[in-house]
Amino acid sequence: MQLQLQQLLPVYFDESQRNASEVWRRDLIFSKGEYVKIVAPSGSGKSSLMHFLYGLRNEYSGNIVYNNQDIRNYSAEDFASFRKDHVSIVFQDLRLFPEQTVFENIELKRQLNPFHAAEKIREMAERLGIGNKLSSKSRICSYGEQQRVAIIRALMQPYDFLLLDEPFSHLDDVNSQNAMQLMLEESKLRNAAIIFADLERIDYFPYTRLFHL
């Protein structure tokens, strides 16, 4: 399973913005099992890249190829399968359902293609310090708590690639490290890759490749 970036560049970027980037307008191949860190200062297109890889947006030149198929050619059904079976994501803006409980937000995702039994939700929530929030509506949780909900939600499905867009922006170091360890363990179970985009390097993410966006 490989994810290829072929001369990718957002259409709203000037060509000059590619010069300092190790990602834009490059040919890159990401494979299962890799841990990729992308250091991306504000305004460099970090969230755009994550959205492109997940197939949410297509305002780019170049190509994104998954298993030798350009995702531009995917049908709606292809994208549904792609996101259900092969790629999971933690969005920077989380995208939780505010009127659903923490448990419901996670369980809705799990039911689409369960990798774990429902009991795993409580186990992970306890481990990340939000076990007492499972019956709370997500909108009344703090942003840091919501980030942990989004992380657990992303781990409920099978995946070959886990995309992380600033997943720890509202977490302290202890909670961040706990969540990172959980994601590493879950990705190892799947022999999956992690593509982690953030503003700076993080010591507790054992990246095997490092790029500056």
Tab-separated table of C-alpha atoms in Angstrom:
chain	number	residue	atom	x	y	z
A	1	MET	CA	0.000	0.000	0.000
A	2	GLN	CA	1.570	3.278	-1.130
A	3	LEU	CA	0.483	6.894	-1.223
A	4	GLN	CA	2.233	8.935	-3.895
A	5	LEU	CA	2.450	12.709	-4.245
A	6	GLN	CA	3.332	13.753	-7.771
A	7	GLN	CA	4.236	17.434	-8.183
A	8	LEU	CA	1.470	18.495	-5.800
A	9	LEU	CA	0.798	22.218	-5.279
A	10	PRO	CA	-2.320	24.094	-4.113
A	11	VAL	CA	-3.719	26.156	-6.994
A	12	TYR	CA	-3.862	29.218	-4.733
A	13	PHE	CA	-0.099	29.051	-4.052
A	14	ASP	CA	2.390	31.005	-6.100
A	15	GLU	CA	4.957	28.811	-7.814
A	16	SER	CA	7.653	30.604	-5.804
A	17	GLN	CA	6.280	29.016	-2.605
A	18	ARG	CA	7.472	25.619	-3.767
A	19	ASN	CA	11.142	26.536	-3.649
A	20	ALA	CA	11.654	26.208	0.099
A	21	SER	CA	9.258	23.257	0.467
A	22	GLU	CA	10.328	19.634	0.636
A	23	VAL	CA	6.771	18.533	-0.223
A	24	TRP	CA	5.186	20.914	-2.734
A	25	ARG	CA	6.150	20.187	-6.331
A	26	ARG	CA	8.099	17.098	-5.300
A	27	ASP	CA	7.623	13.420	-6.125
A	28	LEU	CA	7.177	11.523	-2.858
A	29	ILE	CA	6.119	8.005	-1.948
A	30	PHE	CA	4.800	7.075	1.503
A	31	SER	CA	4.511	3.400	2.411
A	32	LYS	CA	2.789	1.423	5.150
A	33	GLY	CA	4.740	1.269	8.399
A	34	GLU	CA	6.480	4.626	7.959
A	35	TYR	CA	6.259	7.481	10.452
A	36	VAL	CA	6.370	10.740	8.536
A	37	LYS	CA	6.732	14.116	10.244
A	38	ILE	CA	5.841	17.248	8.289
A	39	VAL	CA	6.948	20.475	9.946
A	40	ALA	CA	4.688	23.196	8.631
A	41	PRO	CA	4.657	26.833	9.768
A	42	SER	CA	1.361	28.708	9.687
A	43	GLY	CA	0.243	29.537	6.163
A	44	SER	CA	2.336	26.835	4.494
A	45	GLY	CA	-0.694	24.695	3.575
A	46	LYS	CA	-0.571	22.056	6.301
A	47	SER	CA	-4.333	21.563	6.621
A	48	SER	CA	-4.720	21.832	2.853
A	49	LEU	CA	-2.278	18.943	2.445
A	50	MET	CA	-4.169	16.794	4.950
A	51	HIS	CA	-7.484	17.576	3.226
A	52	PHE	CA	-5.998	16.756	-0.185
A	53	LEU	CA	-4.681	13.396	1.059
A	54	TYR	CA	-8.074	12.553	2.571
A	55	GLY	CA	-9.853	13.526	-0.635
A	56	LEU	CA	-11.895	16.354	0.886
A	57	ARG	CA	-10.560	19.010	-1.456
A	58	ASN	CA	-9.033	18.978	-4.905
A	59	GLU	CA	-7.824	22.540	-5.484
A	60	TYR	CA	-4.344	21.408	-6.452
A	61	SER	CA	-2.210	20.726	-9.479
A	62	GLY	CA	-0.311	17.473	-9.675
A	63	ASN	CA	-1.567	14.081	-8.569
A	64	ILE	CA	-2.263	12.020	-5.460
A	65	VAL	CA	-2.055	8.312	-6.240
A	66	TYR	CA	-3.138	5.540	-3.890
A	67	ASN	CA	-2.244	2.011	-4.941
A	68	ASN	CA	-1.596	3.140	-8.509
A	69	GLN	CA	-4.945	4.936	-8.877
A	70	ASP	CA	-5.276	8.716	-9.003
A	71	ILE	CA	-7.815	9.738	-6.357
A	72	ARG	CA	-9.107	12.472	-8.693
A	73	ASN	CA	-10.772	9.656	-10.580
A	74	TYR	CA	-12.537	8.236	-7.527
A	75	SER	CA	-16.319	8.064	-7.486
A	76	ALA	CA	-18.262	8.890	-4.322
A	77	GLU	CA	-18.360	5.156	-3.588
A	78	ASP	CA	-14.598	4.882	-4.067
A	79	PHE	CA	-14.012	7.704	-1.588
A	80	ALA	CA	-16.377	6.092	0.922
A	81	SER	CA	-14.382	2.859	0.745
A	82	PHE	CA	-11.057	4.743	0.804
A	83	ARG	CA	-11.993	6.535	4.043
A	84	LYS	CA	-13.698	3.539	5.634
A	85	ASP	CA	-10.981	0.976	4.966
A	86	HIS	CA	-7.674	2.665	4.201
A	87	VAL	CA	-7.226	6.213	5.532
A	88	SER	CA	-8.202	7.697	8.893
A	89	ILE	CA	-7.726	11.276	10.063
A	90	VAL	CA	-7.655	13.562	13.070
A	91	PHE	CA	-8.780	16.949	11.775
A	92	GLN	CA	-7.381	20.147	13.214
A	93	ASP	CA	-10.970	21.367	13.668
A	94	LEU	CA	-12.029	17.911	14.972
A	95	ARG	CA	-15.483	17.792	13.287
A	96	LEU	CA	-17.345	16.137	16.128
A	97	PHE	CA	-21.133	16.061	16.322
A	98	PRO	CA	-21.782	18.604	19.096
A	99	GLU	CA	-25.179	17.267	20.203
A	100	GLN	CA	-24.021	13.649	20.347
A	101	THR	CA	-22.289	12.231	23.392
A	102	VAL	CA	-18.606	11.419	23.406
A	103	PHE	CA	-19.438	7.719	23.202
A	104	GLU	CA	-21.877	8.260	20.328
A	105	ASN	CA	-19.318	10.254	18.330
A	106	ILE	CA	-16.835	7.403	18.608
A	107	GLU	CA	-19.331	4.572	18.190
A	108	LEU	CA	-20.819	6.073	15.023
A	109	LYS	CA	-17.392	5.879	13.439
A	110	ARG	CA	-16.699	2.396	14.786
A	111	GLN	CA	-19.899	0.980	13.313
A	112	LEU	CA	-18.919	1.943	9.761
A	113	ASN	CA	-16.159	-0.671	9.734
A	114	PRO	CA	-15.273	-1.971	13.194
A	115	PHE	CA	-11.645	-2.723	13.926
A	116	HIS	CA	-12.350	-3.014	17.668
A	117	ALA	CA	-15.258	-4.174	19.803
A	118	ALA	CA	-17.317	-1.401	21.414
A	119	GLU	CA	-15.717	-2.164	24.799
A	120	LYS	CA	-12.452	-0.745	23.459
A	121	ILE	CA	-13.964	2.745	23.496
A	122	ARG	CA	-14.138	2.846	27.274
A	123	GLU	CA	-10.686	1.318	27.601
A	124	MET	CA	-9.144	3.978	25.364
A	125	ALA	CA	-11.143	6.774	26.993
A	126	GLU	CA	-9.946	5.725	30.440
A	127	ARG	CA	-6.399	5.541	29.201
A	128	LEU	CA	-6.567	9.089	27.798
A	129	GLY	CA	-8.285	10.502	30.877
A	130	ILE	CA	-11.777	11.060	29.480
A	131	GLY	CA	-13.504	7.946	30.755
A	132	ASN	CA	-15.868	10.088	32.815
A	133	LYS	CA	-16.912	12.065	29.729
A	134	LEU	CA	-18.403	9.261	27.631
A	135	SER	CA	-21.992	10.216	28.427
A	136	SER	CA	-21.383	13.977	28.052
A	137	LYS	CA	-22.331	15.838	24.890
A	138	SER	CA	-19.165	16.680	23.034
A	139	ARG	CA	-19.996	20.402	22.894
A	140	ILE	CA	-19.636	20.757	26.658
A	141	CYS	CA	-16.207	19.123	26.719
A	142	SER	CA	-13.060	21.239	26.712
A	143	TYR	CA	-11.154	21.492	23.441
A	144	GLY	CA	-8.412	19.270	24.814
A	145	GLU	CA	-10.995	16.652	25.758
A	146	GLN	CA	-12.540	16.914	22.313
A	147	GLN	CA	-9.121	16.358	20.747
A	148	ARG	CA	-8.818	13.097	22.647
A	149	VAL	CA	-12.301	12.097	21.464
A	150	ALA	CA	-11.251	12.751	17.857
A	151	ILE	CA	-8.091	10.687	18.337
A	152	ILE	CA	-10.000	7.696	19.735
A	153	ARG	CA	-12.594	8.015	16.956
A	154	ALA	CA	-9.842	7.779	14.341
A	155	LEU	CA	-8.587	4.532	15.885
A	156	MET	CA	-11.894	2.676	15.599
A	157	GLN	CA	-11.460	1.704	11.951
A	158	PRO	CA	-8.946	-0.205	9.833
A	159	TYR	CA	-6.412	2.041	8.105
A	160	ASP	CA	-3.193	1.956	6.129
A	161	PHE	CA	-2.482	5.650	6.716
A	162	LEU	CA	-3.323	7.781	9.738
A	163	LEU	CA	-3.336	11.527	9.006
A	164	LEU	CA	-2.764	13.888	11.933
A	165	ASP	CA	-3.310	17.650	11.642
A	166	GLU	CA	-2.046	19.336	14.823
A	167	PRO	CA	-3.708	16.726	17.054
A	168	PHE	CA	-2.183	17.993	20.320
A	169	SER	CA	-2.612	21.773	20.069
A	170	HIS	CA	-4.672	21.956	23.289
A	171	LEU	CA	-3.032	19.120	25.231
A	172	ASP	CA	-0.214	19.268	27.746
A	173	ASP	CA	2.891	17.127	27.277
A	174	VAL	CA	1.686	14.251	29.469
A	175	ASN	CA	-1.660	13.916	27.675
A	176	SER	CA	0.011	14.383	24.302
A	177	GLN	CA	2.522	11.633	24.975
A	178	ASN	CA	-0.201	9.268	26.210
A	179	ALA	CA	-2.249	9.881	23.061
A	180	MET	CA	0.804	9.512	20.825
A	181	GLN	CA	1.705	6.191	22.425
A	182	LEU	CA	-1.821	4.915	21.858
A	183	MET	CA	-1.732	5.921	18.199
A	184	LEU	CA	1.666	4.284	17.739
A	185	GLU	CA	0.415	1.038	19.269
A	186	GLU	CA	-2.724	1.044	17.131
A	187	SER	CA	-0.793	1.822	13.961
A	188	LYS	CA	1.672	-0.972	14.697
A	189	LEU	CA	-1.267	-3.397	14.983
A	190	ARG	CA	-2.208	-2.469	11.407
A	191	ASN	CA	1.371	-2.029	10.125
A	192	ALA	CA	0.073	1.412	9.142
A	193	ALA	CA	1.857	4.647	8.357
A	194	ILE	CA	1.384	7.873	10.300
A	195	ILE	CA	1.650	11.207	8.494
A	196	PHE	CA	1.860	13.847	11.212
A	197	ALA	CA	1.733	17.551	10.317
A	198	ASP	CA	2.432	20.130	13.006
A	199	LEU	CA	4.077	23.486	13.570
A	200	GLU	CA	7.270	21.988	14.966
A	201	ARG	CA	9.064	18.738	15.618
A	202	ILE	CA	7.800	16.678	18.548
A	203	ASP	CA	10.352	14.566	20.381
A	204	TYR	CA	7.969	11.776	21.326
A	205	PHE	CA	6.943	11.032	17.727
A	206	PRO	CA	9.592	8.600	16.422
A	207	TYR	CA	9.508	9.752	12.832
A	208	THR	CA	11.409	7.792	10.219
A	209	ARG	CA	11.200	10.620	7.656
A	210	LEU	CA	11.088	14.376	8.156
A	211	PHE	CA	9.927	17.016	5.675
A	212	HIS	CA	9.558	20.793	5.901
A	213	LEU	CA	6.470	22.054	4.141
